[in-house]
PDB file of C-alpha atoms in Angstrom:
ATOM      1  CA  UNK A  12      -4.697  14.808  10.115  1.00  0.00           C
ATOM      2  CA  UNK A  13      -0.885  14.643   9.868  1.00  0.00           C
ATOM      3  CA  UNK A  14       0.149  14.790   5.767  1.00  0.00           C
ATOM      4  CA  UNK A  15       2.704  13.140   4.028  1.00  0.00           C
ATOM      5  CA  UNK A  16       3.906  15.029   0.826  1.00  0.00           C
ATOM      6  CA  UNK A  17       5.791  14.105  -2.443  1.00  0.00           C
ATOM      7  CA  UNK A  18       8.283  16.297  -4.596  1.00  0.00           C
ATOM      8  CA  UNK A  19       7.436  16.582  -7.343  1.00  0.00           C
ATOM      9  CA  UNK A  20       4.331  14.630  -8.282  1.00  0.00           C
ATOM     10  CA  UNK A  21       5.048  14.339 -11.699  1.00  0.00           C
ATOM     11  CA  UNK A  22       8.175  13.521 -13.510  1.00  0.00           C
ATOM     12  CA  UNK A  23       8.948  12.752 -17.067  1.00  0.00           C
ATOM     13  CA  UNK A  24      12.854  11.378 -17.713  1.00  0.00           C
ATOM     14  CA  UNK A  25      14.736   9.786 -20.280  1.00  0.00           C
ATOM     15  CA  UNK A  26      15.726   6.316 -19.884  1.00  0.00           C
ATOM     16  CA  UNK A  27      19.143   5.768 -18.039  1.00  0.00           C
ATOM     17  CA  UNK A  28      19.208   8.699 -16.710  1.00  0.00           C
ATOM     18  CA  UNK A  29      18.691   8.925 -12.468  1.00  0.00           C
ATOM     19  CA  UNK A  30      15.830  10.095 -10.793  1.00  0.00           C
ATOM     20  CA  UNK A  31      14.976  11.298  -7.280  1.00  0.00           C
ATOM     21  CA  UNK A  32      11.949  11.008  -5.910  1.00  0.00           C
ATOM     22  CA  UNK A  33      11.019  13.045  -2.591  1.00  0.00           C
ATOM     23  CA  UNK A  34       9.147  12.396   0.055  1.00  0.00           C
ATOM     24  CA  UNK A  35       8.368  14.850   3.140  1.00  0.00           C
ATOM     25  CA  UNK A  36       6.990  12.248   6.057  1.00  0.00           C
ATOM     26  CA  UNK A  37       5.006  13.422   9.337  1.00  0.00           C
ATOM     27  CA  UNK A  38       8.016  15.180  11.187  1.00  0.00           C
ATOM     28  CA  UNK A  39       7.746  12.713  14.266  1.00  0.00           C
ATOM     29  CA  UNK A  40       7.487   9.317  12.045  1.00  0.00           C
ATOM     30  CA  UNK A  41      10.151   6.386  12.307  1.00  0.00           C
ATOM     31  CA  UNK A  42       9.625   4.686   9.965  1.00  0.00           C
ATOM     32  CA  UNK A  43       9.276   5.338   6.026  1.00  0.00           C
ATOM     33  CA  UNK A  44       8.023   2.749   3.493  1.00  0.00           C
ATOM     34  CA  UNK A  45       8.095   3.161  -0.480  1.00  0.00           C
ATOM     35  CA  UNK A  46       5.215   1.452  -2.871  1.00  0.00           C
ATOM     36  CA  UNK A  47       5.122   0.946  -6.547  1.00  0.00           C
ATOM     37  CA  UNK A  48       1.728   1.298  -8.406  1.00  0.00           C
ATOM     38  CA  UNK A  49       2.061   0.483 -12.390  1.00  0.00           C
ATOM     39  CA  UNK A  50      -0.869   2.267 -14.163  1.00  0.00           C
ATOM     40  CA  UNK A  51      -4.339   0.036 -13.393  1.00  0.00           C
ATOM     41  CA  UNK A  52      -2.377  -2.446 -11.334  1.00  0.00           C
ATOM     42  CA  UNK A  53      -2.102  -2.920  -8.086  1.00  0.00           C
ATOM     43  CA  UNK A  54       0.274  -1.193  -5.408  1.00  0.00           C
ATOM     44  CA  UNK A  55       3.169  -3.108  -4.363  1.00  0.00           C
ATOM     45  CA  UNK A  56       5.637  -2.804  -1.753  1.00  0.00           C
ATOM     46  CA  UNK A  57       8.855  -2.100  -2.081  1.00  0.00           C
ATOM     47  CA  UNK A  58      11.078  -1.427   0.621  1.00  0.00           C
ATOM     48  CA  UNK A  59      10.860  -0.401   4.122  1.00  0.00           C
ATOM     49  CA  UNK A  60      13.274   1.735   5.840  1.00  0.00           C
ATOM     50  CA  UNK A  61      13.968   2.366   9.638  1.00  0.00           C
ATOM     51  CA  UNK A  62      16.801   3.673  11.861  1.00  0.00           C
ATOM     52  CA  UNK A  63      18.925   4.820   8.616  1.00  0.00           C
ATOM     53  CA  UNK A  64      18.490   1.181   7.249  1.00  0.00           C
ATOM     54  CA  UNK A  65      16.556  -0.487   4.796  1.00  0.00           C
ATOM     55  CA  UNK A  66      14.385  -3.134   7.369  1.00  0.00           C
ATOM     56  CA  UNK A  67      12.723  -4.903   4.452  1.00  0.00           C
ATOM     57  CA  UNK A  68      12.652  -4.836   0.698  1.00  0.00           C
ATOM     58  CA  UNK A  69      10.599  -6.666  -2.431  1.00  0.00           C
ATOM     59  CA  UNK A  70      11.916  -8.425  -5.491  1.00  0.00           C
ATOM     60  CA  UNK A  71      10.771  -5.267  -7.181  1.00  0.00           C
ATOM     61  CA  UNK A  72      13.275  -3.066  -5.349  1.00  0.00           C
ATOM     62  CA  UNK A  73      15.904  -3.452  -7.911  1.00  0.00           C
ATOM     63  CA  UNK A  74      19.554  -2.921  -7.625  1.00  0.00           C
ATOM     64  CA  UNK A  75      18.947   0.406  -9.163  1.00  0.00           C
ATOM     65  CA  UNK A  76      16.921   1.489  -6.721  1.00  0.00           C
ATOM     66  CA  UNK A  77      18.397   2.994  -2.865  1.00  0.00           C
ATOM     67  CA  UNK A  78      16.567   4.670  -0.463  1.00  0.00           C
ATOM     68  CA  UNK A  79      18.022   7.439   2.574  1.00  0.00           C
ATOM     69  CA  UNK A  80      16.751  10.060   4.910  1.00  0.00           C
ATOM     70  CA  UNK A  81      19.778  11.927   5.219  1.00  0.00           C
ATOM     71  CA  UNK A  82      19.908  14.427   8.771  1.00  0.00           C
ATOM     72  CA  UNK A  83      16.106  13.861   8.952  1.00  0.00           C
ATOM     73  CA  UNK A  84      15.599  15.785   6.110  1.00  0.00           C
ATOM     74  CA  UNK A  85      13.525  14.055   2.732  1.00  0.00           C
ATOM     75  CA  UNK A  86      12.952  10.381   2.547  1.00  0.00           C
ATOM     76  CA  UNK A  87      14.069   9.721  -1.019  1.00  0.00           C
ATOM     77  CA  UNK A  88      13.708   7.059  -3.557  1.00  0.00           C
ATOM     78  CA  UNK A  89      16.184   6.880  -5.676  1.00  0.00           C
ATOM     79  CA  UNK A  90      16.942   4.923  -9.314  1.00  0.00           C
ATOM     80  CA  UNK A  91      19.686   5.117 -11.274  1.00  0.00           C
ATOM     81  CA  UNK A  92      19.797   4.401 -13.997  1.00  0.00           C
ATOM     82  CA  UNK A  93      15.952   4.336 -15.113  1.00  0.00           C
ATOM     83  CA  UNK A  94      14.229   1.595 -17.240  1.00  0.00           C
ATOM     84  CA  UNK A  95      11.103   1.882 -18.933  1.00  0.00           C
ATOM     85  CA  UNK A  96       9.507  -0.369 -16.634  1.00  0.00           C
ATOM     86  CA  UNK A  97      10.151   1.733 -13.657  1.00  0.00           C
ATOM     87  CA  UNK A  98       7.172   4.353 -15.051  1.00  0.00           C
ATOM     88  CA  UNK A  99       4.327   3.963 -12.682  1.00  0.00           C
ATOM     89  CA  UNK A 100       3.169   5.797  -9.325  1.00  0.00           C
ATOM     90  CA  UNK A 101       5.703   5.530  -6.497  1.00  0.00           C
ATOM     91  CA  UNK A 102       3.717   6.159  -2.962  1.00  0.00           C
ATOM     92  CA  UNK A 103       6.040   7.291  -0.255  1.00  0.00           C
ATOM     93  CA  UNK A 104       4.208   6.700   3.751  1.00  0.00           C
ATOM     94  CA  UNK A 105       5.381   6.901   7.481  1.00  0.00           C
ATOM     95  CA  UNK A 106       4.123   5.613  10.380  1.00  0.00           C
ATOM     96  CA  UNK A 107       5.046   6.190  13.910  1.00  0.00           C
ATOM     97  CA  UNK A 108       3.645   2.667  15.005  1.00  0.00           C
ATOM     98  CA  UNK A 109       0.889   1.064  13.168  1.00  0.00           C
ATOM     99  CA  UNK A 110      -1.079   3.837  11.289  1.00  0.00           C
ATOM    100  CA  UNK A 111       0.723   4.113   8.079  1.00  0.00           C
ATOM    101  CA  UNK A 112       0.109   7.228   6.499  1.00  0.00           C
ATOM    102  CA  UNK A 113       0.513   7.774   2.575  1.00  0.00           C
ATOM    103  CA  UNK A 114       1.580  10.614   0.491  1.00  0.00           C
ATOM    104  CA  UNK A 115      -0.455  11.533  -2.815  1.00  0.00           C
ATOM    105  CA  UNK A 116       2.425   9.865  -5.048  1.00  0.00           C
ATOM    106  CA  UNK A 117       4.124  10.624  -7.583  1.00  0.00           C
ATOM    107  CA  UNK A 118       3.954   9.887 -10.878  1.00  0.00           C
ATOM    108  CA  UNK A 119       6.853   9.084 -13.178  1.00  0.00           C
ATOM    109  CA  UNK A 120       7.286   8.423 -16.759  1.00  0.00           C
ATOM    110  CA  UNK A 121      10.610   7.106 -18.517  1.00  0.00           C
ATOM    111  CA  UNK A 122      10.868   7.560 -22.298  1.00  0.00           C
TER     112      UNK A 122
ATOM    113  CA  UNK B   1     -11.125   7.926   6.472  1.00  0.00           C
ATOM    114  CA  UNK B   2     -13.902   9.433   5.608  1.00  0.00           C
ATOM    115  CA  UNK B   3     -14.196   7.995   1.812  1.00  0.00           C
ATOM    116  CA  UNK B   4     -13.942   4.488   3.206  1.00  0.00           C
ATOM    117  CA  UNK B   5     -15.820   2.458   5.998  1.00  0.00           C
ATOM    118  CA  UNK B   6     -14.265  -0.292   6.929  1.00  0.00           C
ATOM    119  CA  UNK B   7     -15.899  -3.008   9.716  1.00  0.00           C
ATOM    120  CA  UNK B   8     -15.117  -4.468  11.581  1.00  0.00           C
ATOM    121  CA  UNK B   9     -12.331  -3.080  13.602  1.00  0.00           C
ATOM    122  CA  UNK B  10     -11.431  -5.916  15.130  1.00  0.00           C
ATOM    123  CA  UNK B  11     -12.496  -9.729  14.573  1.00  0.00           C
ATOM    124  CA  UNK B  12     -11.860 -12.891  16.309  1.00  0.00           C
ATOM    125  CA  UNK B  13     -11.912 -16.424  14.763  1.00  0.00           C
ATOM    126  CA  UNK B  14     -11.673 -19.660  15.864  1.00  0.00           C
ATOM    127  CA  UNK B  15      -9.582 -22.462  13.653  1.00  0.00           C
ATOM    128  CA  UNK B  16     -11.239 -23.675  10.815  1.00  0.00           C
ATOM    129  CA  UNK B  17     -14.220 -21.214  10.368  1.00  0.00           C
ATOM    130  CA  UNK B  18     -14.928 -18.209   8.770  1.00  0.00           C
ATOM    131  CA  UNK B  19     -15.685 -14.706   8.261  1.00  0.00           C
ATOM    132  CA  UNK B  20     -15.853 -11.503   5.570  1.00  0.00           C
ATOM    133  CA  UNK B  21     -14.765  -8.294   6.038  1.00  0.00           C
ATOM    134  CA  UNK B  22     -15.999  -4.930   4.145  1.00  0.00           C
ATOM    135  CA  UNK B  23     -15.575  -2.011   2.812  1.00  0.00           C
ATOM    136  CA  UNK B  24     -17.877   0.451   2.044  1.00  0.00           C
ATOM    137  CA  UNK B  25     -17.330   3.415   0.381  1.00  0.00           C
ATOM    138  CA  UNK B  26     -18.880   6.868   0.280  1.00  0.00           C
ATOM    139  CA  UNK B  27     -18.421   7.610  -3.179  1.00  0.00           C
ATOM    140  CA  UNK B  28     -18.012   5.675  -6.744  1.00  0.00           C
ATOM    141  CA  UNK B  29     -14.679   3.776  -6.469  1.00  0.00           C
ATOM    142  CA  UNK B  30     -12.820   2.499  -9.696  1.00  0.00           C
ATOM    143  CA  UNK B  31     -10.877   0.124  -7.805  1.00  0.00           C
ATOM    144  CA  UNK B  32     -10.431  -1.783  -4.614  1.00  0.00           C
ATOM    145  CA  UNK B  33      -6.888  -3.160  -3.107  1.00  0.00           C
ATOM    146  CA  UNK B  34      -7.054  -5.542  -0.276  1.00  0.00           C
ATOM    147  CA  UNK B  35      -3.890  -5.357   2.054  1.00  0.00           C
ATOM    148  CA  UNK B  36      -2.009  -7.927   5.071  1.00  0.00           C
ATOM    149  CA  UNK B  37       0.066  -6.056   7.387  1.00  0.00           C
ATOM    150  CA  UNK B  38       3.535  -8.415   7.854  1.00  0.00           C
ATOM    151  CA  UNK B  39       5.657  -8.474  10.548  1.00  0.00           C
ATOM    152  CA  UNK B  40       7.654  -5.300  10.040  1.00  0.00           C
ATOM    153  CA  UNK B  41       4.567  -3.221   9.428  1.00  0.00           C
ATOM    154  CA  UNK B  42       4.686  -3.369   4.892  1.00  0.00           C
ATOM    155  CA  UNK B  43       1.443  -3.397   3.327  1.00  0.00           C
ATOM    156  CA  UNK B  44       1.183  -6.489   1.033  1.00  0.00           C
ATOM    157  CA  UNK B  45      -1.127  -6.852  -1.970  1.00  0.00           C
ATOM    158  CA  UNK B  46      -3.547  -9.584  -1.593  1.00  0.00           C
ATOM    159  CA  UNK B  47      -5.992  -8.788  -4.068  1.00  0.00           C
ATOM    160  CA  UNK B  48      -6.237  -6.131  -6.688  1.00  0.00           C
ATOM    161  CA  UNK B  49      -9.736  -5.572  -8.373  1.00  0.00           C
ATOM    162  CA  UNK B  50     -11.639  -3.293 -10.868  1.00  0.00           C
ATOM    163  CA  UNK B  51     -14.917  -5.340 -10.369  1.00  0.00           C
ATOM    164  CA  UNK B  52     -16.355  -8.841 -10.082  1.00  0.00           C
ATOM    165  CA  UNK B  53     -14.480 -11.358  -7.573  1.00  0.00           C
ATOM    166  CA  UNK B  54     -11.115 -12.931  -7.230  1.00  0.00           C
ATOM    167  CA  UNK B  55      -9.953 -16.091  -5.073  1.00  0.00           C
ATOM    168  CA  UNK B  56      -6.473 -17.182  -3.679  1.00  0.00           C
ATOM    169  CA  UNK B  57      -6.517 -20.426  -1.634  1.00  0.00           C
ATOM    170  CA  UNK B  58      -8.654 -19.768   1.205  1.00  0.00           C
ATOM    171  CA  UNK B  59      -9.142 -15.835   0.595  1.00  0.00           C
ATOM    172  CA  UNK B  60     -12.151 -14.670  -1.740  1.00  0.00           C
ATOM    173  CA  UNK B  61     -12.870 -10.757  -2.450  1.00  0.00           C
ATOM    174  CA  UNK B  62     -15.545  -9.245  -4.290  1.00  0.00           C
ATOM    175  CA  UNK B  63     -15.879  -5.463  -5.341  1.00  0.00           C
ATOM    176  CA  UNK B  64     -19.208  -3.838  -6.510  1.00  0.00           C
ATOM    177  CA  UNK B  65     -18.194  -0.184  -7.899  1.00  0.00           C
ATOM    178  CA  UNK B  66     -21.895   0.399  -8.346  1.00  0.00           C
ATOM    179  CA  UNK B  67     -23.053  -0.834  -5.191  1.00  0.00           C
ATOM    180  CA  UNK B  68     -20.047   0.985  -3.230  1.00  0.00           C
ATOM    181  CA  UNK B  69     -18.614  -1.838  -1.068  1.00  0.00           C
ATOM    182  CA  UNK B  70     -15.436  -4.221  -0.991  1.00  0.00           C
ATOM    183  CA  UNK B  71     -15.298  -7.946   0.902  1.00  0.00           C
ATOM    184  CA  UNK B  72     -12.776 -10.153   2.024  1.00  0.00           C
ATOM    185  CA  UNK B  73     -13.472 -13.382   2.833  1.00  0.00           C
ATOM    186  CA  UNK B  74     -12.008 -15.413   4.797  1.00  0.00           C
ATOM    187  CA  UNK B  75     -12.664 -19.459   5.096  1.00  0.00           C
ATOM    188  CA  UNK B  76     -11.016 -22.041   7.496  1.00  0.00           C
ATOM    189  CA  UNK B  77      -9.195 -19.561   8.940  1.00  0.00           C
ATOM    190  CA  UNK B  78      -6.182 -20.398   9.970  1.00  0.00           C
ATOM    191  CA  UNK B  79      -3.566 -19.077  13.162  1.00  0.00           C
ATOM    192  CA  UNK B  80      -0.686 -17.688  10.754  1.00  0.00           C
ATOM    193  CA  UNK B  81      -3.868 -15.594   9.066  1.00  0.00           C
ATOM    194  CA  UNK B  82      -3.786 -13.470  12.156  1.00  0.00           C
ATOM    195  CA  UNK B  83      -2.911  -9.769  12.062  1.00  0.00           C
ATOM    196  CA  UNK B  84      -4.304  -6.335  10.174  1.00  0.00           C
ATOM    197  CA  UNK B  85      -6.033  -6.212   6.932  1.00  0.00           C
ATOM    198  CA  UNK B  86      -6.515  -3.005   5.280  1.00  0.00           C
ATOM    199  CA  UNK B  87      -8.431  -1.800   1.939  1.00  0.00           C
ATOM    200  CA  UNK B  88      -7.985   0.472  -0.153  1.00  0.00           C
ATOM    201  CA  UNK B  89      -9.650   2.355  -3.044  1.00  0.00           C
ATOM    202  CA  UNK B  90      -8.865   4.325  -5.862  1.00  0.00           C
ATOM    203  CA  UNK B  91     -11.250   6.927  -7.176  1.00  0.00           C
ATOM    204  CA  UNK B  92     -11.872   8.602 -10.555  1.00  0.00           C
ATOM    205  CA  UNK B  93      -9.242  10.698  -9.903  1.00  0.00           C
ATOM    206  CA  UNK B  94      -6.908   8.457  -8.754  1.00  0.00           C
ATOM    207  CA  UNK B  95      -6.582   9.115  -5.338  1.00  0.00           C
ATOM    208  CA  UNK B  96      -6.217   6.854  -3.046  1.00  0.00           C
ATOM    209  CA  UNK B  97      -8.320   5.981   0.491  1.00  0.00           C
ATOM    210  CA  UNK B  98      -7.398   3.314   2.967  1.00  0.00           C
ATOM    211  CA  UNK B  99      -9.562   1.698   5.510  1.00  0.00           C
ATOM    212  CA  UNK B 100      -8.892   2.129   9.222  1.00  0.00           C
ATOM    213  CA  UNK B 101      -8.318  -1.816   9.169  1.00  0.00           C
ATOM    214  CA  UNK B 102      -9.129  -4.926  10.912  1.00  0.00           C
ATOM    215  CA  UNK B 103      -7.470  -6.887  13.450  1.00  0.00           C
ATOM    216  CA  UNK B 104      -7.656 -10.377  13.209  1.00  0.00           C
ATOM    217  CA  UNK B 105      -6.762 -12.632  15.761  1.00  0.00           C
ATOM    218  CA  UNK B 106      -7.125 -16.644  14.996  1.00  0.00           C
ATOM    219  CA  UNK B 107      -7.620 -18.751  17.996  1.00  0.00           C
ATOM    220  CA  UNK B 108      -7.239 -22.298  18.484  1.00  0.00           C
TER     221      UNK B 108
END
Protein backbone atom coordinates (compact mmCIF):
# COMPACT_ATOMS: atom_id res chain seq x y z
CA UNK A 1 0.00 0.00 0.00
CA UNK A 2 1.06 3.64 -0.47
CA UNK A 3 4.22 4.43 2.22
CA UNK A 4 4.95 7.32 4.06
CA UNK A 5 8.74 7.72 4.93
CA UNK A 6 10.83 9.69 7.55
CA UNK A 7 14.45 11.24 7.20
CA UNK A 8 16.29 10.25 9.19
CA UNK A 9 14.78 7.93 11.77
CA UNK A 10 17.10 8.59 14.32
CA UNK A 11 18.59 11.74 15.55
CA UNK A 12 20.69 12.60 18.50
CA UNK A 13 21.22 16.71 19.09
CA UNK A 14 22.38 18.92 21.63
CA UNK A 15 20.00 21.01 23.40
CA UNK A 16 19.27 24.48 21.73
CA UNK A 17 20.38 23.63 18.83
CA UNK A 18 17.52 23.21 15.68
CA UNK A 19 16.42 20.19 14.27
CA UNK A 20 14.63 19.11 11.08
CA UNK A 21 12.70 16.40 10.88
CA UNK A 22 11.59 14.96 7.31
CA UNK A 23 8.85 13.50 6.17
CA UNK A 24 8.22 12.07 2.47
CA UNK A 25 4.09 11.73 2.30
CA UNK A 26 2.14 9.59 -0.47
CA UNK A 27 2.88 11.91 -3.57
CA UNK A 28 -0.98 12.58 -4.16
CA UNK A 29 -1.86 13.37 -0.27
CA UNK A 30 -3.33 16.86 0.92
CA UNK A 31 -3.04 16.84 3.84
CA UNK A 32 -0.01 16.16 6.37
CA UNK A 33 -0.38 15.74 10.16
CA UNK A 34 2.62 15.53 12.79
CA UNK A 35 2.32 13.29 16.22
CA UNK A 36 4.45 13.24 19.26
CA UNK A 37 5.07 9.86 21.07
CA UNK A 38 7.31 10.30 24.45
CA UNK A 39 8.96 6.89 25.17
CA UNK A 40 6.00 4.37 26.76
CA UNK A 41 3.42 7.11 26.47
CA UNK A 42 0.95 7.64 24.35
CA UNK A 43 0.94 9.41 20.79
CA UNK A 44 -0.32 12.81 20.70
CA UNK A 45 -1.24 15.13 18.09
CA UNK A 46 0.32 17.92 17.23
CA UNK A 47 -0.48 19.89 14.37
CA UNK A 48 -2.22 19.47 11.19
CA UNK A 49 -1.29 21.11 8.05
CA UNK A 50 -3.26 21.69 4.72
CA UNK A 51 -3.13 24.01 1.68
CA UNK A 52 0.42 25.53 2.88
CA UNK A 53 -1.25 26.26 6.34
CA UNK A 54 -1.23 24.90 9.61
CA UNK A 55 -5.36 23.81 9.89
CA UNK A 56 -5.03 22.72 13.50
CA UNK A 57 -2.44 22.50 16.22
CA UNK A 58 -2.11 21.06 20.12
CA UNK A 59 -0.88 22.77 23.24
CA UNK A 60 2.13 20.59 22.64
CA UNK A 61 3.05 22.30 19.37
CA UNK A 62 5.22 24.81 20.97
CA UNK A 63 6.35 28.09 19.69
CA UNK A 64 9.51 26.37 18.76
CA UNK A 65 8.05 24.19 16.68
CA UNK A 66 6.85 25.22 12.58
CA UNK A 67 5.88 23.03 10.10
CA UNK A 68 6.08 23.60 5.78
CA UNK A 69 5.95 21.62 2.61
CA UNK A 70 7.82 23.87 0.57
CA UNK A 71 7.14 23.30 -3.69
CA UNK A 72 5.63 19.90 -2.69
CA UNK A 73 8.74 18.69 -1.76
CA UNK A 74 9.31 17.18 2.25
CA UNK A 75 6.78 17.85 4.90
CA UNK A 76 9.05 18.99 7.71
CA UNK A 77 8.86 19.44 11.38
CA UNK A 78 10.83 21.76 12.55
CA UNK A 79 12.17 22.99 16.33
CA UNK A 80 14.36 25.45 17.09
CA UNK A 81 15.75 25.69 19.53
CA UNK A 82 15.46 22.04 21.16
CA UNK A 83 14.58 21.25 24.84
CA UNK A 84 15.10 18.14 26.52
CA UNK A 85 11.58 17.46 26.62
CA UNK A 86 11.16 17.48 22.95
CA UNK A 87 13.11 13.76 22.86
CA UNK A 88 10.48 11.28 21.95
CA UNK A 89 9.15 9.71 18.53
CA UNK A 90 7.71 12.28 16.12
CA UNK A 91 5.21 10.33 13.52
CA UNK A 92 4.75 12.24 10.34
CA UNK A 93 1.14 10.85 8.16
CA UNK A 94 -0.96 12.02 5.07
CA UNK A 95 -4.14 11.36 4.03
CA UNK A 96 -5.91 12.16 0.89
CA UNK A 97 -9.43 12.04 2.67
CA UNK A 98 -10.00 9.90 5.61
CA UNK A 99 -7.34 7.06 5.57
CA UNK A 100 -4.50 8.56 7.38
CA UNK A 101 -1.45 6.90 6.62
CA UNK A 102 1.70 6.97 9.06
CA UNK A 103 5.34 6.97 8.52
CA UNK A 104 7.68 4.63 10.75
CA UNK A 105 8.82 7.81 12.89
CA UNK A 106 11.51 9.08 13.91
CA UNK A 107 13.21 9.05 16.84
CA UNK A 108 14.99 11.96 18.47
CA UNK A 109 17.09 12.47 21.43
CA UNK A 110 18.26 15.97 22.91
CA UNK A 111 21.21 15.94 25.33
CA UNK B 1 -3.92 -3.93 8.44
CA UNK B 2 -3.03 -7.08 8.64
CA UNK B 3 -1.51 -7.01 12.42
CA UNK B 4 -4.79 -5.57 13.63
CA UNK B 5 -8.57 -6.58 13.28
CA UNK B 6 -10.68 -4.17 14.08
CA UNK B 7 -14.86 -4.72 14.14
CA UNK B 8 -16.92 -3.44 13.57
CA UNK B 9 -16.61 -1.20 10.63
CA UNK B 10 -19.35 0.64 11.18
CA UNK B 11 -21.86 0.87 14.29
CA UNK B 12 -25.04 2.57 14.95
CA UNK B 13 -26.41 3.63 18.39
CA UNK B 14 -29.31 4.96 19.65
CA UNK B 15 -29.17 7.78 22.67
CA UNK B 16 -28.51 6.51 25.87
CA UNK B 17 -27.31 2.87 25.19
CA UNK B 18 -24.35 1.16 24.54
CA UNK B 19 -21.81 -0.72 22.78
CA UNK B 20 -17.83 -2.03 22.70
CA UNK B 21 -15.67 -2.04 20.05
CA UNK B 22 -12.41 -4.38 19.49
CA UNK B 23 -9.39 -4.99 18.48
CA UNK B 24 -7.79 -8.00 17.90
CA UNK B 25 -4.49 -8.52 17.07
CA UNK B 26 -2.47 -11.12 15.21
CA UNK B 27 0.51 -11.05 17.16
CA UNK B 28 1.72 -10.15 20.95
CA UNK B 29 1.12 -6.37 21.32
CA UNK B 30 2.93 -4.31 24.14
CA UNK B 31 0.53 -1.63 23.92
CA UNK B 32 -2.83 -0.47 22.74
CA UNK B 33 -3.86 3.38 21.82
CA UNK B 34 -7.46 4.11 21.33
CA UNK B 35 -8.08 7.11 18.88
CA UNK B 36 -11.40 9.84 17.97
CA UNK B 37 -11.15 11.26 14.64
CA UNK B 38 -12.17 15.33 15.14
CA UNK B 39 -13.48 17.45 12.78
CA UNK B 40 -10.44 18.27 10.69
CA UNK B 41 -9.41 14.65 10.40
CA UNK B 42 -6.40 14.65 13.79
CA UNK B 43 -6.21 11.55 15.60
CA UNK B 44 -6.83 12.24 19.35
CA UNK B 45 -5.64 10.07 22.24
CA UNK B 46 -8.40 8.70 24.23
CA UNK B 47 -6.82 6.04 26.01
CA UNK B 48 -3.28 4.85 26.25
CA UNK B 49 -2.68 1.30 27.82
CA UNK B 50 0.08 -1.33 28.54
CA UNK B 51 -2.52 -3.74 30.16
CA UNK B 52 -5.49 -3.93 32.52
CA UNK B 53 -8.43 -1.24 31.95
CA UNK B 54 -8.85 2.46 32.05
CA UNK B 55 -12.17 4.67 32.30
CA UNK B 56 -12.95 8.36 31.29
CA UNK B 57 -16.57 9.46 31.92
CA UNK B 58 -18.61 7.33 29.84
CA UNK B 59 -15.64 5.55 27.82
CA UNK B 60 -14.05 2.25 29.37
CA UNK B 61 -11.08 0.26 27.49
CA UNK B 62 -9.50 -2.83 28.38
CA UNK B 63 -6.28 -4.43 26.75
CA UNK B 64 -5.26 -8.14 27.22
CA UNK B 65 -1.55 -8.44 25.65
CA UNK B 66 -1.82 -12.14 26.34
CA UNK B 67 -5.11 -12.71 25.06
CA UNK B 68 -4.41 -10.41 21.84
CA UNK B 69 -7.44 -8.05 21.81
CA UNK B 70 -8.28 -4.26 22.67
CA UNK B 71 -12.08 -2.84 23.69
CA UNK B 72 -13.68 0.30 23.80
CA UNK B 73 -16.63 0.74 25.45
CA UNK B 74 -18.96 2.86 25.04
CA UNK B 75 -22.11 3.58 27.59
CA UNK B 76 -25.07 6.07 27.19
CA UNK B 77 -23.88 7.02 24.15
CA UNK B 78 -24.36 10.18 23.34
CA UNK B 79 -24.94 12.32 19.62
CA UNK B 80 -21.59 14.50 19.90
CA UNK B 81 -19.85 10.75 20.41
CA UNK B 82 -20.48 10.23 16.75
CA UNK B 83 -17.65 9.84 14.23
CA UNK B 84 -14.39 7.33 13.66
CA UNK B 85 -12.55 5.54 16.29
CA UNK B 86 -9.37 3.97 15.51
CA UNK B 87 -6.77 1.65 17.55
CA UNK B 88 -3.68 1.25 17.51
CA UNK B 89 -0.86 -1.04 18.73
CA UNK B 90 2.61 -1.05 19.36
CA UNK B 91 4.65 -4.20 19.10
CA UNK B 92 7.94 -5.45 20.60
CA UNK B 93 9.62 -3.64 18.24
CA UNK B 94 7.92 -0.66 18.39
CA UNK B 95 6.13 -0.45 15.40
CA UNK B 96 3.12 0.72 15.12
CA UNK B 97 -0.44 -0.85 13.52
CA UNK B 98 -3.70 0.98 13.26
CA UNK B 99 -7.11 -0.44 12.89
CA UNK B 100 -9.16 0.18 9.75
CA UNK B 101 -11.67 2.02 12.25
CA UNK B 102 -15.20 2.34 13.16
CA UNK B 103 -17.83 4.64 12.25
CA UNK B 104 -20.10 5.60 14.74
CA UNK B 105 -23.14 7.28 14.16
CA UNK B 106 -25.46 8.23 17.41
CA UNK B 107 -29.07 8.56 16.68
CA UNK B 108 -31.73 10.10 18.56
Amino acid sequence: GPKVLQIPSHQIIDMGQMVTLNCDPVSNHLYFYWYKQILGQQMEFLVNFYNGKVMEKSKLFKDQFSVERPDGSYFTLKIQPTALEDSAVYFCASSLDDTQYFGPGTRLLVL
Amino acid sequence: GDQVEQSPSALSLHEGTGSALRCNFTTTMRAVQWFRKNSRGSLINLFYLASGTKENGRLKSAFDSKERYSTLHIRDAQLEDSGTYFCAAWNSNNRIFFGDGTQLVVKP
